[in-house]
mmCIF file of C-alpha atoms and ligand atoms in Angstrom:
data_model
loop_
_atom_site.group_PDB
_atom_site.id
_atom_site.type_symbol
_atom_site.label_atom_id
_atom_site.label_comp_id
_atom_site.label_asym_id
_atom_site.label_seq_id
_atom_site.Cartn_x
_atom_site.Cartn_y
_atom_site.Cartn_z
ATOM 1 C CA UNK A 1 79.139 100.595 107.054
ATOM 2 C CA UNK A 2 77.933 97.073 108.421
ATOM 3 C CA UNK A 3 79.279 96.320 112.063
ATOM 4 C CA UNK A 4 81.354 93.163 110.304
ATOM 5 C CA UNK A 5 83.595 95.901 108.616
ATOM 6 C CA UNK A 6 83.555 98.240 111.796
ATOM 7 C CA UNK A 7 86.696 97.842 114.081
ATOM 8 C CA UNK A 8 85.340 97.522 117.350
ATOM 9 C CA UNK A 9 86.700 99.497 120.192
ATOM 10 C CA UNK A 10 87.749 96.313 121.500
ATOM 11 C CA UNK A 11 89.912 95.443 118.923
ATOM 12 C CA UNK A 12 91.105 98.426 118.022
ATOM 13 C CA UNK A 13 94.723 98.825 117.770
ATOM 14 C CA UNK A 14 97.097 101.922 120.067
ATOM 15 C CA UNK A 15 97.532 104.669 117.424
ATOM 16 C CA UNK A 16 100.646 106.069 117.303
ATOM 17 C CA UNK A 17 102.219 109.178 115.538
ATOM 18 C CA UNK A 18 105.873 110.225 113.947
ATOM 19 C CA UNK A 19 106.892 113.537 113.240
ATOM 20 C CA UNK A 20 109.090 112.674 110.816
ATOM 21 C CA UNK A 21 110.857 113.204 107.058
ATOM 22 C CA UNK A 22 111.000 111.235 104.433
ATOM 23 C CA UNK A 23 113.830 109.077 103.127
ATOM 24 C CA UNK A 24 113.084 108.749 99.293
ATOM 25 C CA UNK A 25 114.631 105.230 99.446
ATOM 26 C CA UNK A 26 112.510 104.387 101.725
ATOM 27 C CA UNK A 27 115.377 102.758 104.491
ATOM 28 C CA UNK A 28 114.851 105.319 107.206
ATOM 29 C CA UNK A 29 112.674 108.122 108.147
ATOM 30 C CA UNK A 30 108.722 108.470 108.121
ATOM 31 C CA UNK A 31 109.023 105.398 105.783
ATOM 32 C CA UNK A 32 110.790 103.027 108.542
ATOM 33 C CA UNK A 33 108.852 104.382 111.311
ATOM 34 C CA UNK A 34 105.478 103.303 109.336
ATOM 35 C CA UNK A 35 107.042 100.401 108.803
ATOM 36 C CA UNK A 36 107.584 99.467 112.407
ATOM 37 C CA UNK A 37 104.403 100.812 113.566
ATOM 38 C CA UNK A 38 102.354 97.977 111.288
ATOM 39 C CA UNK A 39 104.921 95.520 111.717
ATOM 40 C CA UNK A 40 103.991 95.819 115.474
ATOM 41 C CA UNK A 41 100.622 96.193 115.657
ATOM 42 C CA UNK A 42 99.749 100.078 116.203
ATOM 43 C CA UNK A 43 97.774 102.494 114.103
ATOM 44 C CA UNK A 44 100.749 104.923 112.578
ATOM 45 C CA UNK A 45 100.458 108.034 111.351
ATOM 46 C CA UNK A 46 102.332 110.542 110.089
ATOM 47 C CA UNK A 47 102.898 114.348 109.923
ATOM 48 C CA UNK A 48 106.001 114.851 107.715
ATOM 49 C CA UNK A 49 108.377 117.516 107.996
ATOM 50 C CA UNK A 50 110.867 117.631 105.227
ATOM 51 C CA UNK A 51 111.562 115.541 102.191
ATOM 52 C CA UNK A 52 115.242 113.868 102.495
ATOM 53 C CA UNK A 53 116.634 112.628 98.354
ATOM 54 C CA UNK A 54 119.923 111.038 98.933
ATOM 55 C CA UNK A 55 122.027 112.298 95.733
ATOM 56 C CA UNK A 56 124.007 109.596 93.907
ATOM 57 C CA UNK A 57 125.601 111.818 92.073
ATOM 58 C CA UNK A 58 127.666 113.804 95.242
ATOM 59 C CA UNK A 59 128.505 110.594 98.030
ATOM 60 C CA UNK A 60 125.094 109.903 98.545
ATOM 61 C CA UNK A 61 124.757 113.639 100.563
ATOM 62 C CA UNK A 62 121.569 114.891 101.320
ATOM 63 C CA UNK A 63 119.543 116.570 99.337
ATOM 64 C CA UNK A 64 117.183 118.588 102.103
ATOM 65 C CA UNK A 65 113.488 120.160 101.395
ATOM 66 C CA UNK A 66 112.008 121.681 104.329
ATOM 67 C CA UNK A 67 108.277 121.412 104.525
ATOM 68 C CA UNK A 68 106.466 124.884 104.695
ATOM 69 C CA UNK A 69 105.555 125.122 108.898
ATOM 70 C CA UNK A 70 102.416 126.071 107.783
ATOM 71 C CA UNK A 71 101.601 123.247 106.572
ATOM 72 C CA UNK A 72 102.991 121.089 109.273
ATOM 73 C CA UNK A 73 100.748 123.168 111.714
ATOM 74 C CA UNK A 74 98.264 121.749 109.518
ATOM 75 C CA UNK A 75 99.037 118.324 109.786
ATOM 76 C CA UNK A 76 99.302 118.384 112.605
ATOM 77 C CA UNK A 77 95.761 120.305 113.326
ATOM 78 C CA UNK A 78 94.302 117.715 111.202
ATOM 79 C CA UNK A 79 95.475 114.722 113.344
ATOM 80 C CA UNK A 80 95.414 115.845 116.701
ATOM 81 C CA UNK A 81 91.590 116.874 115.890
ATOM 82 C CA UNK A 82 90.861 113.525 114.826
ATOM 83 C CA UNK A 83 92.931 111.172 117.553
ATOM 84 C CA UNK A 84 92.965 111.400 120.947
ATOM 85 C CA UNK A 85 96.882 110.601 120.576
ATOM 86 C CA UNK A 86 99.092 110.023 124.202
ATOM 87 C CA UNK A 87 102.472 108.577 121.736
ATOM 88 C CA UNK A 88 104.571 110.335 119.624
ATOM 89 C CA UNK A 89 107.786 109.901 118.512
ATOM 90 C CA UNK A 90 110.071 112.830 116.724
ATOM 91 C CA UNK A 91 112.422 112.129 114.225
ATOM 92 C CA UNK A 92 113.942 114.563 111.582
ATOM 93 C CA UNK A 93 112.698 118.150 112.031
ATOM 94 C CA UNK A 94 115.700 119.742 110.401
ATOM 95 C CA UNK A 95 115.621 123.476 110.642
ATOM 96 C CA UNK A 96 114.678 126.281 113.776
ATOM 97 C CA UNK A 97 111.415 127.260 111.768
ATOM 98 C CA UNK A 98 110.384 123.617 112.503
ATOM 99 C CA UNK A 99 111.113 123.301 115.427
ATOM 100 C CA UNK A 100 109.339 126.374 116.884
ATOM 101 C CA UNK A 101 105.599 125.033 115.112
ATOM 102 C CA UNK A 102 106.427 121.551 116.024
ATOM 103 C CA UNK A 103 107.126 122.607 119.483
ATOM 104 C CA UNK A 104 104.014 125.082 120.210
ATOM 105 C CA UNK A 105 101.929 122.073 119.022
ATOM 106 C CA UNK A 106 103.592 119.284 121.363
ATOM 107 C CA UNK A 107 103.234 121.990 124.330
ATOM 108 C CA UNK A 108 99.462 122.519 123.354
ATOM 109 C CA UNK A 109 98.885 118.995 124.629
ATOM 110 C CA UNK A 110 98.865 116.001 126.882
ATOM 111 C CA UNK A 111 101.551 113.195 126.315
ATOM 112 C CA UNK A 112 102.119 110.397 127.702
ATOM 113 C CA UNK A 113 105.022 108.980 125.627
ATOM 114 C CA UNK A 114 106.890 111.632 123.943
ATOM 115 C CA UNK A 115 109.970 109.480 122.008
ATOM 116 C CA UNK A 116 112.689 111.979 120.731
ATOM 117 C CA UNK A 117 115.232 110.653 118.574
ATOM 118 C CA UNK A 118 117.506 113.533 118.172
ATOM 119 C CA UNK A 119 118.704 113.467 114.431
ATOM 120 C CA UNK A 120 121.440 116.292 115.405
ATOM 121 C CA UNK A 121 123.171 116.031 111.368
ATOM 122 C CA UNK A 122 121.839 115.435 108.108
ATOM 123 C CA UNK A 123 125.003 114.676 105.896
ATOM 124 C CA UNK A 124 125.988 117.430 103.490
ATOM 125 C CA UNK A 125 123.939 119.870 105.479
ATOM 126 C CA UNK A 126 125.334 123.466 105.733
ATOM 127 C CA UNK A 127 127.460 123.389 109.044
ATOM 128 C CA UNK A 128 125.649 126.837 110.211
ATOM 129 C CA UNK A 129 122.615 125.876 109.625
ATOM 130 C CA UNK A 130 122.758 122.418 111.281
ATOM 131 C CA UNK A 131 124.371 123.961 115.212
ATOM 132 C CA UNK A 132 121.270 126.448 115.413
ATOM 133 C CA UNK A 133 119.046 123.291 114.793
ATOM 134 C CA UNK A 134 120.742 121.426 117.237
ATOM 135 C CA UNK A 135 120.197 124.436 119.528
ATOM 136 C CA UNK A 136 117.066 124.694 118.817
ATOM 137 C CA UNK A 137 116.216 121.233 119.279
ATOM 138 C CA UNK A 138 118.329 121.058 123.062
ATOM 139 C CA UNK A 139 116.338 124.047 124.227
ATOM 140 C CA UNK A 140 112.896 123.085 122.271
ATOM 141 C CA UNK A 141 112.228 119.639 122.231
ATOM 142 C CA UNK A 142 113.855 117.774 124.499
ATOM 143 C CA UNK A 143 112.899 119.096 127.849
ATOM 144 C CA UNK A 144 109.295 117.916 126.378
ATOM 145 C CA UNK A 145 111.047 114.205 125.774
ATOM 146 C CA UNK A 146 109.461 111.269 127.866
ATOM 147 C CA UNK A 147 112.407 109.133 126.119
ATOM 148 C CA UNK A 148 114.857 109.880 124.276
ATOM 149 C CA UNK A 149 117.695 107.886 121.977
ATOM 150 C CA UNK A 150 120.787 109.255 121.163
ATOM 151 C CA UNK A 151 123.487 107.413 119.185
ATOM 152 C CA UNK A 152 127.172 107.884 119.728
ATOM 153 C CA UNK A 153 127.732 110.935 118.236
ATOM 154 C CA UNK A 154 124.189 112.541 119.900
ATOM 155 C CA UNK A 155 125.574 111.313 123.104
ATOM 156 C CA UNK A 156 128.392 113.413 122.672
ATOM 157 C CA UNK A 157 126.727 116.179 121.723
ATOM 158 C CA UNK A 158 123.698 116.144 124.740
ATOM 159 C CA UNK A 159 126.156 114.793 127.382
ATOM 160 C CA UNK A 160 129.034 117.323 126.369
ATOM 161 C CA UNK A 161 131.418 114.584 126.689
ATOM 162 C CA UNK A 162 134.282 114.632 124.157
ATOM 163 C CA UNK A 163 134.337 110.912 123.674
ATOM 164 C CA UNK A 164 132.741 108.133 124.295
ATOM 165 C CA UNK A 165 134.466 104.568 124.260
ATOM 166 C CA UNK A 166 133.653 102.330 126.367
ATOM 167 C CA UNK A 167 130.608 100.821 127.957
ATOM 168 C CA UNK A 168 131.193 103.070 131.071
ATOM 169 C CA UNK A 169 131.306 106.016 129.153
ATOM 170 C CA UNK A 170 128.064 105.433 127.259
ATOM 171 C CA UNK A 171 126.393 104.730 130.787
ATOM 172 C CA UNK A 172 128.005 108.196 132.278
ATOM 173 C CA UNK A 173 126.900 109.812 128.893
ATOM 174 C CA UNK A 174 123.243 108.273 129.533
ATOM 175 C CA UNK A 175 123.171 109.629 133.596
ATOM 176 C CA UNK A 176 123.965 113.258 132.732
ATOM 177 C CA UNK A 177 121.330 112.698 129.499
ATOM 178 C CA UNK A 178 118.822 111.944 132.044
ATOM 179 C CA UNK A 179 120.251 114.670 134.314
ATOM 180 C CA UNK A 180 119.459 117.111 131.912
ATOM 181 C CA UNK A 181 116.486 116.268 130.301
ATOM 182 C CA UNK A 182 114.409 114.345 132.628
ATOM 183 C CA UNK A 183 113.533 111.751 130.300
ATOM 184 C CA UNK A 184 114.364 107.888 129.950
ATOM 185 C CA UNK A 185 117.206 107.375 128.050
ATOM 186 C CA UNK A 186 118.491 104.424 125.701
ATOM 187 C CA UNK A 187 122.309 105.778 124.582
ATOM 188 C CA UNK A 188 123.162 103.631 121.746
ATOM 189 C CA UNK A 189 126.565 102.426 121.100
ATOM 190 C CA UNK A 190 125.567 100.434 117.999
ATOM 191 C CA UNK A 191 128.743 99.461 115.571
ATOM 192 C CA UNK A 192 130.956 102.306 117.296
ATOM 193 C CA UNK A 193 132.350 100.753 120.461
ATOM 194 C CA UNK A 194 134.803 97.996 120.412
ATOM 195 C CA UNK A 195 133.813 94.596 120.996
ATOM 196 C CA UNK A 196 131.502 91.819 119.771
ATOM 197 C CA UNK A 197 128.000 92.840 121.068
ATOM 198 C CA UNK A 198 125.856 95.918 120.138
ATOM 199 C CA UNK A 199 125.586 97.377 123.247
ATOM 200 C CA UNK A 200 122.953 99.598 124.638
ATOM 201 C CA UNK A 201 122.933 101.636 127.657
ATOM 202 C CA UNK A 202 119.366 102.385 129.394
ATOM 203 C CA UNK A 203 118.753 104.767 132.206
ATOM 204 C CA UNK A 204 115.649 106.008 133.866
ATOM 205 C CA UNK A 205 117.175 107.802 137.002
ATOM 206 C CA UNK A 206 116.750 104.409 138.884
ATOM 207 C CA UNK A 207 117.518 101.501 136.971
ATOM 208 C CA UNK A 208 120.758 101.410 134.782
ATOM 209 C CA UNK A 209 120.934 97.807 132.282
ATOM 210 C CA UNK A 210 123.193 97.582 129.769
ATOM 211 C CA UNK A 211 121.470 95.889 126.515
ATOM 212 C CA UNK A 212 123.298 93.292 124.657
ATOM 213 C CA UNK A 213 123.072 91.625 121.030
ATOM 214 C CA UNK A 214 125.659 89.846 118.984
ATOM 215 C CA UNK A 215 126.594 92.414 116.233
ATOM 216 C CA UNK A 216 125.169 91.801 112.755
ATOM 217 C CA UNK A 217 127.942 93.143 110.588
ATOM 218 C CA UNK A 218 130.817 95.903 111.718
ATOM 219 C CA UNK A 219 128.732 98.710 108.821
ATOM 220 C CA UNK A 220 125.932 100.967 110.318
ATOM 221 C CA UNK A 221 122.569 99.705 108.813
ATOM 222 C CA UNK A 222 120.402 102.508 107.469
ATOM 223 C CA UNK A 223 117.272 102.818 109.475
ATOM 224 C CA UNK A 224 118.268 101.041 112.830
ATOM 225 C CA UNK A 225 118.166 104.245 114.533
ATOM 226 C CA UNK A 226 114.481 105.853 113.451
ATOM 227 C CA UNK A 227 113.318 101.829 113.665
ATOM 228 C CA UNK A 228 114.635 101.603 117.272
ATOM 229 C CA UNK A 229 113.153 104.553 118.174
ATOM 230 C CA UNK A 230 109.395 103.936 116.374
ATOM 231 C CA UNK A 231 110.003 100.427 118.092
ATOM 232 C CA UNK A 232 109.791 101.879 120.992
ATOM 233 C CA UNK A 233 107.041 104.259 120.317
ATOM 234 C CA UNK A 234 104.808 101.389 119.602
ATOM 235 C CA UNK A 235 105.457 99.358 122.513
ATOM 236 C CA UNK A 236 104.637 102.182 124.728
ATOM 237 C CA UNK A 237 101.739 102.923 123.068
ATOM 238 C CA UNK A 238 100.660 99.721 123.570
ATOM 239 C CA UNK A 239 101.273 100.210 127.329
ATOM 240 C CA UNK A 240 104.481 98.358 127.589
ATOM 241 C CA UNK A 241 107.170 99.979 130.813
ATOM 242 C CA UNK A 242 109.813 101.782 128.941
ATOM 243 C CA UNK A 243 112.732 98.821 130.124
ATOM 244 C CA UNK A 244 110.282 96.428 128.235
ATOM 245 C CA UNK A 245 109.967 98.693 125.364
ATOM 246 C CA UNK A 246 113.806 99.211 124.858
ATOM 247 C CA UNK A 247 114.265 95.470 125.102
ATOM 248 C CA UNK A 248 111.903 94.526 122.129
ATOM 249 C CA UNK A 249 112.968 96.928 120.062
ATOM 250 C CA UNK A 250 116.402 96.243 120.532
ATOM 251 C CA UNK A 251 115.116 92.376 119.457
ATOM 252 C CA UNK A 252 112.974 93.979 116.849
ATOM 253 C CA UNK A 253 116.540 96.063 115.126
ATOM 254 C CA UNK A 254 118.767 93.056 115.483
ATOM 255 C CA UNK A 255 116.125 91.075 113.405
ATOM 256 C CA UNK A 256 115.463 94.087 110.744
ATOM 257 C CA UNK A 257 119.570 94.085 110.026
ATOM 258 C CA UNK A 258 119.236 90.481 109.637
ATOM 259 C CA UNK A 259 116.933 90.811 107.143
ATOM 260 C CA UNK A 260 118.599 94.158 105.709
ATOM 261 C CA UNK A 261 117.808 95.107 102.085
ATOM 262 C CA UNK A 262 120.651 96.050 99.477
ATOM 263 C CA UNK A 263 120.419 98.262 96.685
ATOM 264 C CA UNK A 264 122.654 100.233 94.149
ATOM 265 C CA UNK A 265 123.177 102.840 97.578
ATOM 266 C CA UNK A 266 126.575 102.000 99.223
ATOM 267 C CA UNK A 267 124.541 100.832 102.558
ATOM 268 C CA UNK A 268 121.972 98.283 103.289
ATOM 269 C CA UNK A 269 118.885 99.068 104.253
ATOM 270 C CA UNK A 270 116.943 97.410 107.675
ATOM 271 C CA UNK A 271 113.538 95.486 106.800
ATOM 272 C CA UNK A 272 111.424 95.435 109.401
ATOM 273 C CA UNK A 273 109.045 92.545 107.717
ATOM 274 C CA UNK A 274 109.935 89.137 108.216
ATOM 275 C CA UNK A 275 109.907 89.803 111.813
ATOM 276 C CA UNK A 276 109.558 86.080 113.988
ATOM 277 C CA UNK A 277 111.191 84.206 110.673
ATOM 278 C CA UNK A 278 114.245 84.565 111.052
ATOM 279 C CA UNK A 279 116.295 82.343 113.954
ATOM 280 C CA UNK A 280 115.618 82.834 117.834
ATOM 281 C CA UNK A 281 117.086 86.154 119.086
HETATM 282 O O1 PXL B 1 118.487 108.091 110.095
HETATM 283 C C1 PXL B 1 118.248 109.405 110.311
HETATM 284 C C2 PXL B 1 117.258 109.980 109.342
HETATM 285 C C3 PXL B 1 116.035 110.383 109.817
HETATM 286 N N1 PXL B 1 115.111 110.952 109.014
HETATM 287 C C4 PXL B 1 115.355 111.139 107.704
HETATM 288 C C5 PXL B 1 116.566 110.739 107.142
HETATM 289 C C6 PXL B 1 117.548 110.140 107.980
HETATM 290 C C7 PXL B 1 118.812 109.692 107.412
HETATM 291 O O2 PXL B 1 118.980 109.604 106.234
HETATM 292 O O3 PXL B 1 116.787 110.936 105.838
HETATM 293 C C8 PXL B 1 114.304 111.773 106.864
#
């Protein structure tokens, strides 16, 4: 190879991983979290975990493969051999067997950023089988979590509050997070609270803001949630403070649902290219 077509250390970009599924349609998942990562300048890659086929035929449910832990351990052998990684985020794991390889090889090394976005519920999966994952994922995963971002309902669920409805509630929700876990949190209250804005809450044991943006739309947007959260994952990699990171990802969501994508699916889908075209956030 000639040094013209060499990237030199220099230049060369933060990598960043997701542990992640993928969303056949391509709106959320490993998919949007690749997305993000180029869109913002890192080196993404990806160790995938289960394969997620919306069915058109039954509401759109989930259709849920589980890849063999085996050969996530694998993956994730592979690219832990060849990168010196410090960033990862976690997205859909999706059953206990998962989470026990996924979590021997997180504890096996040193991170810096460790981004959890706790996907507690795939639709249409098996009731059961989804409250042992969430277990599993409490007791597993998050006490490794450097950050973490719940939505509504995974506020709930991690703060063991029975509702949440107003912006004081998502803050209390996002103290006894970060009680329990240790880790930064950014509770998001998306389309589910009352008002005009989509309001974040972000808490790091110190510093409480509340994040605001005009809301685009009253319908959830599929893939704000893994985008936020890879958003976020990329600016830390790059070396952003985790406030800073929260704030342009927050910009960098509000711009994707913008520029959502529809299809024949009964939701739109967040585009993470365009980003800087469309008018001043
Ligand atoms: O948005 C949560 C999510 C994460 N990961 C995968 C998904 C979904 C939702 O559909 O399919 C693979």
């Amino acid at each position: 190879m000639s040094a013209n077509t060499t990237t030199s250390a220099a230049s060369a970009p933060a990598v960043t991983l997701t542990i992640a599924g993928s969303e056949a349609t391509g709106g959320a998942g490993a998919q949007a979290d690749l997305k993000t990562f180029q869109e913002l300048g890192v080196y993404g890659i990806t160790a995938l975990t289960c394969i997620v086929s919306f069915d058109p035929k039954d509401s759109w449910n989930h259709r849920f493969v589980p890849v063999d832990p085996q050969v996530i351990t694998d993956q994730l052998e592979a690219i832990l051999t060849a990168y010196d990684l410090d960033t990862v985020k976690i997205g859909m794991l999706g059953t206990p067997a998962t989470i026990d390889v996924v979590a021997k090889a997180l504890q096996d090394h040193d991170w810096k950023n460790l981004v959890l976005d706790p996907v507690l519920i795939c639709k249409g999966q098996e009731p059961g089988a989804a409250l042992d994952t969430d277990k599993a994922l409490k007791a597993q995963i998050l006490p490794l979590a450097t950050f973490v971002t719940p939505n509504h309902f995974e506020s709930m669920s991690l703060s063991g509050m029975d509702s949440i409805e107003t912006v004081e509630d998502l803050k209390e929700a996002a103290r006894r997070i970060h009680e329990a876990s240790g880790a930064v949190v950014l509770a998001k209250g998306g389309v589910r609270l009352e008002g005009d804005d989509a309001v974040d809450v972000f808490y790091d044991g110190e510093t409480m803001e509340v994040l605001r943006a005009p809301k685009v739309g009253d319908v959830a947007v599929s893939g704000a949630g893994c985008t936020l959260a890879a958003a976020i994952t990329a600016e830390l990699g790059k070396g952003a403070t985790p406030l800073e990171a929260a704030k342009t990802a927050k910009a960098f969501v509000t711009e994707g649902i913008r520029n959502r994508v529809s299809s024949n699916a009964p939701f739109d889908a967040l585009w993470q290219g365009n980003a800087g075209q469309g008018p001043a956030l």
